[in-house]
XYZ file of C-alpha atoms in Angstrom:
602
model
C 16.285 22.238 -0.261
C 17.650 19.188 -1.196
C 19.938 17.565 0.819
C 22.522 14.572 0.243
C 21.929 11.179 1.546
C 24.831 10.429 3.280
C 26.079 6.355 2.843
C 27.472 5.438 6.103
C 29.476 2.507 6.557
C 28.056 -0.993 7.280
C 27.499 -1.227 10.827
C 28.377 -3.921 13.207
C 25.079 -5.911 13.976
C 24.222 -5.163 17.605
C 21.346 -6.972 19.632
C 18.248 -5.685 18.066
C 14.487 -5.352 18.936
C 11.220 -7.328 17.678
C 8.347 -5.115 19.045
C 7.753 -1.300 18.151
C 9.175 1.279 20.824
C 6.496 3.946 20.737
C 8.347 5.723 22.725
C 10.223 7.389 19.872
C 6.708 9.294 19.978
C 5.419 9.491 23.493
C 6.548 7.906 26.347
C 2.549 6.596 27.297
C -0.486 7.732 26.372
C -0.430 10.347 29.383
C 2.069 12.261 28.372
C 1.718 15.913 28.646
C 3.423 16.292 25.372
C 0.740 15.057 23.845
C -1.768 17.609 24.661
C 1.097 20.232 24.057
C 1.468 19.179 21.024
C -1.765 18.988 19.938
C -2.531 22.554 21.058
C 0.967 23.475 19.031
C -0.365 22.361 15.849
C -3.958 23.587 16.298
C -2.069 27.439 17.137
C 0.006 26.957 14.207
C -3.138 26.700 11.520
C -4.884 29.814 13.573
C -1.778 31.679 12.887
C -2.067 30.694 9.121
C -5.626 31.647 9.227
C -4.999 34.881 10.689
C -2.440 36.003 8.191
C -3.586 34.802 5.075
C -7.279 34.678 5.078
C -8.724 37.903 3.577
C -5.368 38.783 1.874
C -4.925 37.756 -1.469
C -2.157 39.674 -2.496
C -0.830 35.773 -2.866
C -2.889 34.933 -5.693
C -1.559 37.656 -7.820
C 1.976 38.388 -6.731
C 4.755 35.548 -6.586
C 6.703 36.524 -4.283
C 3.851 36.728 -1.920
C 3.198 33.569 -3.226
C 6.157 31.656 -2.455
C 6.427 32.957 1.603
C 2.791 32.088 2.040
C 3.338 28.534 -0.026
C 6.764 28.353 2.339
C 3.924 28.970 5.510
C 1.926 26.165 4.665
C 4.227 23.638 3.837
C 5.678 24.749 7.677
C 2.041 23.132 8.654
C 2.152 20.170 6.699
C 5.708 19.577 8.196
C 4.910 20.206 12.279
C 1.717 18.036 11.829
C 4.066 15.216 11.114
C 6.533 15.666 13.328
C 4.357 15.983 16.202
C 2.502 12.767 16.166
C -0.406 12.287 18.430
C -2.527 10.691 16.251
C 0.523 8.780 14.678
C 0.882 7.353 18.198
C -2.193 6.371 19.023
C -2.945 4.758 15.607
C 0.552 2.689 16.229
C -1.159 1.436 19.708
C -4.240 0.355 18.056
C -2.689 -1.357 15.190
C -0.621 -3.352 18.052
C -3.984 -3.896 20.527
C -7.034 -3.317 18.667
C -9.080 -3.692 22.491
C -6.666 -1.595 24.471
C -8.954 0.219 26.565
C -9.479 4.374 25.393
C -7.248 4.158 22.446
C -10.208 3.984 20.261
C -11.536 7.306 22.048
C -8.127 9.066 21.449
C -8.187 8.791 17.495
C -11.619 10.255 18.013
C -11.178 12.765 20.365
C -7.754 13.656 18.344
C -8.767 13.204 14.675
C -11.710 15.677 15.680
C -9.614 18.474 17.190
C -6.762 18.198 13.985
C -9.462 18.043 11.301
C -11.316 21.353 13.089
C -7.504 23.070 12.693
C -7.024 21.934 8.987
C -10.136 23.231 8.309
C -8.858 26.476 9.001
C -6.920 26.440 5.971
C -8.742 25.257 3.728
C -9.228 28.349 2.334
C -5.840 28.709 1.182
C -6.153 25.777 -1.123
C -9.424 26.894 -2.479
C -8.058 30.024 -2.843
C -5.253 28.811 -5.394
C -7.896 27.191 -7.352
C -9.327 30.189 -7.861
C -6.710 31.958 -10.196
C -7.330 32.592 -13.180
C -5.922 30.379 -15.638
C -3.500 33.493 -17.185
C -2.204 34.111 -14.297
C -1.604 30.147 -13.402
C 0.453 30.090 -16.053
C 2.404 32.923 -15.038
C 3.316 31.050 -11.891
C 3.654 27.622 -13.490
C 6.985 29.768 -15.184
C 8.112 31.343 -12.421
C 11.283 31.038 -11.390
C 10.710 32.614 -8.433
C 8.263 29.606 -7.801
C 10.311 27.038 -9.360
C 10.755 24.429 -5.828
C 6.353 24.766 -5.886
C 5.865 24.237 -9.633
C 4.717 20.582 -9.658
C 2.463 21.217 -6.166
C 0.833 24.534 -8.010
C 0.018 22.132 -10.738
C -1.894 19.205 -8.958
C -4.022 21.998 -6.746
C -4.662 24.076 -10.666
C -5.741 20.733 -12.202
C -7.540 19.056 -8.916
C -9.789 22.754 -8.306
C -12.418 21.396 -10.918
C -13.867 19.027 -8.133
C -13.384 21.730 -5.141
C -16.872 22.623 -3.219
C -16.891 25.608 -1.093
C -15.358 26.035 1.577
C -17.925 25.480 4.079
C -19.082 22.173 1.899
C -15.384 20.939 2.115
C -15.403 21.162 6.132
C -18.544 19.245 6.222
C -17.008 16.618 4.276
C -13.759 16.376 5.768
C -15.797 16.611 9.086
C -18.366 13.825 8.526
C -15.680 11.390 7.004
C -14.810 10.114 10.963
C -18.214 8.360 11.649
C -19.582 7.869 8.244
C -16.493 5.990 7.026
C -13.012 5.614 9.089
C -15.192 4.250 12.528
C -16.582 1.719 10.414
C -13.345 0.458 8.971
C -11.998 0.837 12.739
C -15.469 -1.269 14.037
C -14.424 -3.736 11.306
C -10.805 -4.044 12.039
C -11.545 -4.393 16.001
C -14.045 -6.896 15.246
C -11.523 -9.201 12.809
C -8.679 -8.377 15.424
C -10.324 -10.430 18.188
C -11.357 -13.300 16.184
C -9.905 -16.589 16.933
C -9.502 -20.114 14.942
C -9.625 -23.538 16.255
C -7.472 -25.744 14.930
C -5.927 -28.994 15.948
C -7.051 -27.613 19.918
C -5.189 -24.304 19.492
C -6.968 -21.380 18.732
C -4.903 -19.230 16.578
C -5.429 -15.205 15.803
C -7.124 -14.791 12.543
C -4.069 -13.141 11.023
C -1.547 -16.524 12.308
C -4.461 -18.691 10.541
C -4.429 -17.056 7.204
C -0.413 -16.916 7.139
C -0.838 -20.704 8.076
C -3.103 -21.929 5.540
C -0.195 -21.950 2.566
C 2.017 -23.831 4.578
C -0.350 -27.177 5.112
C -0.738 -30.110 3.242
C -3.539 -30.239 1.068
C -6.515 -31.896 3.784
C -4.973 -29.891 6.733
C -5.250 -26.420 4.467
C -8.053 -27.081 3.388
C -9.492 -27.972 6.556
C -8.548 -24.923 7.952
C -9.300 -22.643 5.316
C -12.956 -24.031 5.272
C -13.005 -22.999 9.025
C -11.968 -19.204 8.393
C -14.180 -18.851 5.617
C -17.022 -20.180 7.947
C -15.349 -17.899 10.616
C -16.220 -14.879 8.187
C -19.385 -15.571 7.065
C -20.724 -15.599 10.978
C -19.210 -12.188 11.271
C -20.148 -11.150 7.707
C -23.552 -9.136 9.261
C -21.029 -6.192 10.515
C -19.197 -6.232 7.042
C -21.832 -5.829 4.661
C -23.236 -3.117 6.869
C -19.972 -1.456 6.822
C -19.706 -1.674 3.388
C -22.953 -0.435 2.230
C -22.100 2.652 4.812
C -18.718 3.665 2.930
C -19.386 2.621 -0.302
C -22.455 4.792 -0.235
C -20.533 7.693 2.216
C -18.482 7.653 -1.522
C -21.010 8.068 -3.876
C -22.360 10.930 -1.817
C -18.558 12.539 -1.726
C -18.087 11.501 -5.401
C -21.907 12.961 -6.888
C -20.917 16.057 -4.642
C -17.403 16.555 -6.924
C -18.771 15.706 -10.022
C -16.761 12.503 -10.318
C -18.698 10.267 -12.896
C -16.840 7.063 -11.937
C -16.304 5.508 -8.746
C -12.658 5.088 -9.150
C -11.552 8.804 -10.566
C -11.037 10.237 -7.128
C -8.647 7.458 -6.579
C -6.866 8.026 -9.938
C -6.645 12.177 -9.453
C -5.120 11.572 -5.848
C -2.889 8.779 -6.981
C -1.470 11.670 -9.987
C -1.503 9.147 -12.485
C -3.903 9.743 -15.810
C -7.408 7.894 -16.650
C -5.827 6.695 -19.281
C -2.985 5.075 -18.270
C -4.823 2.737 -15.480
C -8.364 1.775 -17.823
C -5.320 0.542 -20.214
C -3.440 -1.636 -17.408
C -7.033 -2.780 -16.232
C -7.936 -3.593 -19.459
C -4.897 -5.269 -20.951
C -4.392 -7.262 -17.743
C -8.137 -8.733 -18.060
C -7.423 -9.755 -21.519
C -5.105 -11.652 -20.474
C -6.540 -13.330 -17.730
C -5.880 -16.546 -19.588
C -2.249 -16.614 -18.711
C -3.498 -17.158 -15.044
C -5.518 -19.509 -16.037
C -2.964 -21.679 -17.967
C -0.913 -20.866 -14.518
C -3.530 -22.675 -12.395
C -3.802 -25.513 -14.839
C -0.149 -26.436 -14.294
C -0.036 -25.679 -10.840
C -2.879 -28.308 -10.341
C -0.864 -30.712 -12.322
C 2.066 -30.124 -10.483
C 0.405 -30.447 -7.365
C -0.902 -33.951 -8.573
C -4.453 -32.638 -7.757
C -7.542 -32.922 -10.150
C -8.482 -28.865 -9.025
C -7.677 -26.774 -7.135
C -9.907 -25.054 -4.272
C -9.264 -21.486 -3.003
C -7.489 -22.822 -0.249
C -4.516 -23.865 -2.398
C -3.869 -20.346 -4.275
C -0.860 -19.096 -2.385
C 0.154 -22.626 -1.449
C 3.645 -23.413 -2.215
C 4.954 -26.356 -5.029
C 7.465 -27.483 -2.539
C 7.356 -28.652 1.041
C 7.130 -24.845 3.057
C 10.894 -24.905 4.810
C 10.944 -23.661 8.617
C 12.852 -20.657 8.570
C 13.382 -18.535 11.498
C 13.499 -14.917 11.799
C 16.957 -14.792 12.241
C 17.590 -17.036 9.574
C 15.383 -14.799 7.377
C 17.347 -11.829 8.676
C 20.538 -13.443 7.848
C 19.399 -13.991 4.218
C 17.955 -10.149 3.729
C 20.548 -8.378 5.405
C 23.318 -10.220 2.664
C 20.672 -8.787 -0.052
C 20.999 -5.713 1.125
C 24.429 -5.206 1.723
C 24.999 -6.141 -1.852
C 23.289 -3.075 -2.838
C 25.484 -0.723 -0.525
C 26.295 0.122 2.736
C 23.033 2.713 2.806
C 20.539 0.028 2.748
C 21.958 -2.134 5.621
C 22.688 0.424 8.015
C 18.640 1.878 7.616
C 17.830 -2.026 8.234
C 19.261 -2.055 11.413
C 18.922 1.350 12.527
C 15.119 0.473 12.252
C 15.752 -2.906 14.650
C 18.150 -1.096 17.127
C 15.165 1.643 17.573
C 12.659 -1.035 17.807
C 10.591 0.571 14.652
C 9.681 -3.398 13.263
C 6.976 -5.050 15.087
C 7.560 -8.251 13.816
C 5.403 -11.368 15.243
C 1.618 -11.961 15.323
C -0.475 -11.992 18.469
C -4.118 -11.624 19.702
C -5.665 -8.105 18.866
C -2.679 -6.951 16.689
C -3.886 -5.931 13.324
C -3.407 -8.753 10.208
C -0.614 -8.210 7.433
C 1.986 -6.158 7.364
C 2.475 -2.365 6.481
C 5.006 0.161 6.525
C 4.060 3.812 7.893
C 5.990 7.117 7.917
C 5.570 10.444 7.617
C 7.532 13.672 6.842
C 9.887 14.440 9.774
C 8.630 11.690 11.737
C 9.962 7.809 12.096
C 9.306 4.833 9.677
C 7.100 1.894 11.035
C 7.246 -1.231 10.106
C 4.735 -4.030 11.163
C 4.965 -7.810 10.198
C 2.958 -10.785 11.253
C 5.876 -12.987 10.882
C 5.474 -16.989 10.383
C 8.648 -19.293 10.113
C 8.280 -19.630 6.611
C 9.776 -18.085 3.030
C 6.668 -16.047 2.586
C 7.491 -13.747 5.382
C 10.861 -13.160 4.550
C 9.876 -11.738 1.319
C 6.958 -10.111 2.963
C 9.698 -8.669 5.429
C 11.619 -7.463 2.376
C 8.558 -5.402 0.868
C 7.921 -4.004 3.381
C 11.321 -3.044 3.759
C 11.284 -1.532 -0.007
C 8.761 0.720 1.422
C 10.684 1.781 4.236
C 13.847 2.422 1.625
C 11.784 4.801 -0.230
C 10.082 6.422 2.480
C 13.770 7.141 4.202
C 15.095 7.801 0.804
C 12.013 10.707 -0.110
C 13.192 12.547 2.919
C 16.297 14.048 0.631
C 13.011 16.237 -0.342
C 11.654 19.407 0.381
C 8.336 18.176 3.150
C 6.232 19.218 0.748
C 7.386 16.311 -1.613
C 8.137 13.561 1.116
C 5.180 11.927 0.360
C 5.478 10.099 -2.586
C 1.922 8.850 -4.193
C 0.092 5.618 -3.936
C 0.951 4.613 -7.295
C 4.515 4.577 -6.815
C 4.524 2.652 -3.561
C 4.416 -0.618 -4.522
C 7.141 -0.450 -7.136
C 10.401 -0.237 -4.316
C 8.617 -2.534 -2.408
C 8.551 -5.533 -4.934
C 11.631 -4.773 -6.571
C 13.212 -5.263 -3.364
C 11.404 -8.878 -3.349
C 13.323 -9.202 -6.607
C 16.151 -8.344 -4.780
C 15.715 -11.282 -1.635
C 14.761 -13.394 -4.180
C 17.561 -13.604 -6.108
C 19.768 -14.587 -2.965
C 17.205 -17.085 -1.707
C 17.267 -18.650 -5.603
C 20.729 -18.567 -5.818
C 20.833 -21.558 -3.187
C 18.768 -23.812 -4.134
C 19.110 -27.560 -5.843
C 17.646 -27.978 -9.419
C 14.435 -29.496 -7.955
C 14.061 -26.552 -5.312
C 14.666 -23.858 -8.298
C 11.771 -25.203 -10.055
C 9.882 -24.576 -6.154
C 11.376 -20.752 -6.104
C 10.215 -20.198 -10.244
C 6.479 -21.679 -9.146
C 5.973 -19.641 -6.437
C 7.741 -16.199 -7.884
C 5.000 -16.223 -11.030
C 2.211 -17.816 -8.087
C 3.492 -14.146 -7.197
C 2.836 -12.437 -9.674
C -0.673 -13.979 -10.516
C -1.763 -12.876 -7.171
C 0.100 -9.265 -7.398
C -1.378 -8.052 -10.936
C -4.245 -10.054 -12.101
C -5.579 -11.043 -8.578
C -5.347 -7.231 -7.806
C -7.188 -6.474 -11.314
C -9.709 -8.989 -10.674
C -10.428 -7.160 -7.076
C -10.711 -3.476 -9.356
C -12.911 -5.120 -11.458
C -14.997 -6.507 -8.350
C -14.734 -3.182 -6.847
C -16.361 -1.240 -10.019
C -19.176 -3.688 -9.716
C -19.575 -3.087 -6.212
C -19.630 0.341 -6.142
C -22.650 0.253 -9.261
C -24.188 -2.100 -7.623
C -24.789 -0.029 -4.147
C -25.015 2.798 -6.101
C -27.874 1.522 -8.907
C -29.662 -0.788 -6.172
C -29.020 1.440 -2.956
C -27.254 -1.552 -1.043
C -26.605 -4.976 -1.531
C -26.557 -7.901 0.692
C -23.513 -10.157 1.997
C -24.684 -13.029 -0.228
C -24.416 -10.736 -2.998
C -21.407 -9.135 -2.129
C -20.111 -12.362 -1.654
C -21.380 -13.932 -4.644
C -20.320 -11.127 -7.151
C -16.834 -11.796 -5.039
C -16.734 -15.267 -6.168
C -17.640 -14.113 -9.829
C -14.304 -11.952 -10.044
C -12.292 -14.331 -8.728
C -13.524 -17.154 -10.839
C -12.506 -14.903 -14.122
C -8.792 -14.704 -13.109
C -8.470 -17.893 -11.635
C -9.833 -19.802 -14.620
C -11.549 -23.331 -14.979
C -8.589 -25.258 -12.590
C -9.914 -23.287 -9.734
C -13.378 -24.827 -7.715
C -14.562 -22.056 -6.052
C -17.054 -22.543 -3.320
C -19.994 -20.407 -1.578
C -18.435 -19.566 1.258
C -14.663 -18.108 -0.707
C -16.836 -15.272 -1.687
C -16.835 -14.322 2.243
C -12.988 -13.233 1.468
C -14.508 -9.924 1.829
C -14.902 -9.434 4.891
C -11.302 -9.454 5.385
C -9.882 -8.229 2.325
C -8.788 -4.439 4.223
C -8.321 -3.037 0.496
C -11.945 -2.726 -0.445
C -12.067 0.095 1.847
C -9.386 1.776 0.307
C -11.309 2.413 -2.954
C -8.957 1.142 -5.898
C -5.948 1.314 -4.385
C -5.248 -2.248 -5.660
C -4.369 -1.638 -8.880
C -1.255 0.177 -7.499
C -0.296 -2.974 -6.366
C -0.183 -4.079 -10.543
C 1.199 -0.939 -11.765
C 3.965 -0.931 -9.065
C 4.724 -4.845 -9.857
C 5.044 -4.682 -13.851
C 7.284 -1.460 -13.600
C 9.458 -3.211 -10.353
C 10.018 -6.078 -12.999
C 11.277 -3.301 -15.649
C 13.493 -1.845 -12.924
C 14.867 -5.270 -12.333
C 15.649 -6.088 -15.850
C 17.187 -3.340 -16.425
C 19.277 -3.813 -12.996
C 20.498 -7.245 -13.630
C 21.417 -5.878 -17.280
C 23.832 -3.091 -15.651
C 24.006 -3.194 -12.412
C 25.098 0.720 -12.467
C 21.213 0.914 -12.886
C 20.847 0.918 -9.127
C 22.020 4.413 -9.788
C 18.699 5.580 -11.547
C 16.508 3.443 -9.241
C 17.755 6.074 -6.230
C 16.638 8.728 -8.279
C 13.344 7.214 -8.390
C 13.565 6.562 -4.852
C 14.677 9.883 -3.930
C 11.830 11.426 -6.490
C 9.257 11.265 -3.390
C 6.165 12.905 -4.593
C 7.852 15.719 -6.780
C 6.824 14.909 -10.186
C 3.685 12.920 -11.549
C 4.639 9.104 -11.754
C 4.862 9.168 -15.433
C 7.177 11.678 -15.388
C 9.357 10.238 -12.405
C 9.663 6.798 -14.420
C 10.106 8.474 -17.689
C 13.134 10.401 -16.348
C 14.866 7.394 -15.943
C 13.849 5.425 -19.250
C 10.811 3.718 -17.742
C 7.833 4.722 -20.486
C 4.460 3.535 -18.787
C 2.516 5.825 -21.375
C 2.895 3.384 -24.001
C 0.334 1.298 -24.203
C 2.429 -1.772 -25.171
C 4.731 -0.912 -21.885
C 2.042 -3.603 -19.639
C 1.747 -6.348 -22.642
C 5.628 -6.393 -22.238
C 5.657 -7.502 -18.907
C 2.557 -10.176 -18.512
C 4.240 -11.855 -21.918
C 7.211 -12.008 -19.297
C 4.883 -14.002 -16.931
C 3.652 -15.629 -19.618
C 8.140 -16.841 -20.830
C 7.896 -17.541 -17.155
C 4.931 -20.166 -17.340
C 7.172 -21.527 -20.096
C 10.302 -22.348 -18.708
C 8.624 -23.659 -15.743
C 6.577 -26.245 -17.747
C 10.577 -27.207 -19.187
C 11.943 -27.411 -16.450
C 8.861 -29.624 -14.576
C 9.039 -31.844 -17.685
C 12.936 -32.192 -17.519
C 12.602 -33.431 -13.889
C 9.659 -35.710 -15.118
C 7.270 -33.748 -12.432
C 4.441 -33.787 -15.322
């Protein structure tokens, strides 16, 4: 099923678009095709229902087997394709207020979860086998292309319910958690922020805040923090709703901790992420030694929260052209692949690039099996979105690249998403290092560890917050915004160290901070970072490397992450594999402090 992925030549760079064309979906919200499509998919998963419930011959022959696993994966494929939900999710993210999008994702989240639920039977069903005759299958050859999905569904069935249980869940998870996020999301989108007589979307102001000197930042920082804490009333109530919508789900499964669903969906072991947590909070000292020099170098006595992400240097004004310019030479270096899905994406207007009122904050990539890639920035004239802009490309890379799979292994797992998207950073970089004056390197070396402080342990520090979180709710039965807030401020204070004066209102953060509400995804952000780093060493050692990185990239979600890394020399199972790379942040620290002193800038 595999297929080859063509390298085309470098194409000419044509006029290209800054705002998403949705109509690569639909060509407006009333069009027919829509509703067509809609009623297509919800056909398609009665037709599954009506074939293959009540005949099991599946779960004992594999032949049997293999059409009916060929069936489903036909489902998982035309949902994709046809995107009504896709589309309307795309509209929100770009207008959070347009009027009866919000009513669409109901109306059409509630009429595709009532035709999954039609099938989840078959699921259950696989579960079910015994464990002889799972092994039988697991050495088919007949079977061979459905091994690895055969495998997560025999080792996932412990935490099945029935199958009436499993409709209620999937049923009730629209209002008792994703309206919530959506209330919270609408609620940030509109929010505005004074400064110097302009009022500024939330988003712009956050991207802003690094770029300031030190009174102005801090100035403005102080006003979105105050900002949050007036809305803070609708957050903690949100939170106590989904956090508690969890333990519910996770006492229901048997889960004992709050993060193990997370870990199980993710396909990476228990193991492998409490030693990353762990090993990474040990070391929270080389942060702190981080934040000691950075306040030295910034000729401040401390530092507040205002001045984490803040640059060393002076933040340059760089256009997006100018960032394009720099990005697309990255790229091209790499091969003629690469460039040509970078502007394919701006010809077909599938970037969103610039920030505006009611558009959603940060950037993401989305894309699903047969259907386009996304891309959405909130783009500021400044470094930091140019390497933003290249993550986010990574993501798209391996999203376009997974599609050489079978659908059924297009979607590669959370764990593995944040590794193409910083090693592309590496990538951008490079070129962006490669031009700068001795005093300006020293800049680029401060801000690429400020990096990856905020990437690994800032990401730890928010698991950690997160585990107490989810205890706390769970042993007290909710907790209040101060306290939420507070026991913020408390994680954040660990990583940061002594050089960092937090005050009350930081611990607000929360209210914004859109990863919360994806329970533990963050340390994926850590995981992905320290093995992007051994990707990149191992690049600039050969670059015929770049080789084995596709393979990774073209893995999708066919193999377990371990495996996928392991296949090409990348061993995250060893529990020195993460003490490696933070002793490379720490060589890092190192040569900066040289180079600072050799310049006589401490």
């Amino acid at each position: 099923m595999k297929k080859k992925l063509q390298e085309k030549k470098v194409i000419a760079k044509e006029k290209f678009q800054t705002e998403w064309n949705l109509g690569l979906f639909y060509t407006s919200p009333a069009d027919p095709k829509i509703e067509r499509d809609i009623v297509t998919i919800e056909k398609a998963h009665a037709d599954f229902e009506k074939k293959y419930r009540g005949e099991l011959s599946y779960t004992t022959n594999e032949n049997t087997l293999k059409k009916a696993l060929e069936d489903y994966e036909k489902l998982a494929e035309l949902s994709s394709a046809a995107s009504p939900l896709i589309y309307f999710y795309f509209r929100q993210s770009l207008n959070s207020s347009e009027p009866g999008v919000e009513a669409e994702i109901n109306r059409i989240t509630g009429r595709l979860t009532a035709a999954s639920n039609r099938v989840l039977f078959f699921d259950l069903s696989l579960g079910k086998i015994p464990r002889t005759t799972q092994k039988k299958f697991l050495a088919s050859k007949t079977l061979r292309d459905f091994h690895y999905h055969l495998k997560l569904i025999f080792e996932t069935a412990r935490y099945d319910l029935t199958e009436s249980e499993e409709k209620i869940l999937s049923l009730k998870s629209l209002p008792a958690h994703s309206l919530w996020i959506d209330g919270a999301d609408k609620l940030l989108n509109q929010q505005t922020i004074l400064f110097k007589k302009e009022n500024l979307p939330l988003p712009a102001a956050l991207g802003k805040v690094s770029t300031l000197p030190t009174k102005d930042r801090r100035a403005l920082h102080t006003s979105i923090m105050k900002k949050l804490r007036e809305i803070s009333h609708f957050a903690e109530a949100e939170i106590n709703a989904v956090y508690t919508d969890k333990k519910i789900n996770d006492e229901l499964r048997g889960f004992k901790e709050p993060y193990q669903a997370t870990i199980l969906s993710h396909q990476t072991s228990k193991d492998m992420v409490t030693n990353l947590v762990a090993t990474t909070t040990r070391h929270f000292n080389i942060s702190h030694r981080f934040h000691k020099l950075k306040a030295r170098l910034l000729k401040l006595p401390n530092l507040e929260y205002a001045d984490r992400a803040v640059s060393l240097g002076k933040s340059k004004h760089v256009s997006f052209e100018e960032g394009l310019a720099l990005i697309e030479k990255s790229f091209e270096k790499l091969g003629g692949k690469y460039l040509n899905i970078l502007h394919d994406f701006l010809k077909r207007g599938q970037i969103d690039v610039f920030p505006k009122k009611g558009k959603t904050g940060g950037a993401f990539c989305a894309g699903g099996v047969c259907s386009p890639t996304f891309v959405l920035l909130n783009h500021m004239p400044n470094e930091d979105s140019i390497m933003t802009f290249a993550h986010e490309m990574g993501h798209a890379f391996h999203t376009e690249f997974s599609k050489v799979q079978r659908p059924m292994y297009q979607d590669y797992t959370t764990a593995v998403a944040e590794v193409a998207s910083t090693f592309f950073e590496n990538i951008v970089f490079e070129e962006i290092f490669e031009r700068l004056s001795a005093r300006e390197k020293i800049a680029a070396l401060h801000d690429r560890i400020n990096d990856d402080i905020s990437t690994i342990f800032r990401q730890i520090a928010c698991f950690n917050f997160e585990y107490d979180l989810h205890n706390g709710i769970r042993t007290k039965g909710a907790l209040s915004k101060e306290e939420i807030s507070a026991l913020l401020n408390k994680h954040m204070s660990a990583y940061l160290g002594p050089a960092m004066k937090l005050k009350e209102d930081d611990g607000y953060f929360f209210v914004n901070w859109s990863h919360i509400r994806r329970f533990f995804y963050v340390y994926s952000y850590a995981y992905g970072q320290l093995i992007s780093k051994a990707l990149y060493a191992s690049y600039r050692a050969d670059p015929k490397f770049l080789l084995k990185i596709e393979e990774f990239l073209m893995a999708g979600g066919s193999k377990s992450p371990e495996d996928i890394f392991k296949s090409i020399g990348i061993d995250t199972t060893k529990p020195a594999f993460f003490e490696r790379g933070l002793q490379s942040i720490q060589d890092d620290i190192t040569r900066l402090e040289k180079l600072a002193k050799s310049q006589k800038l401490i």
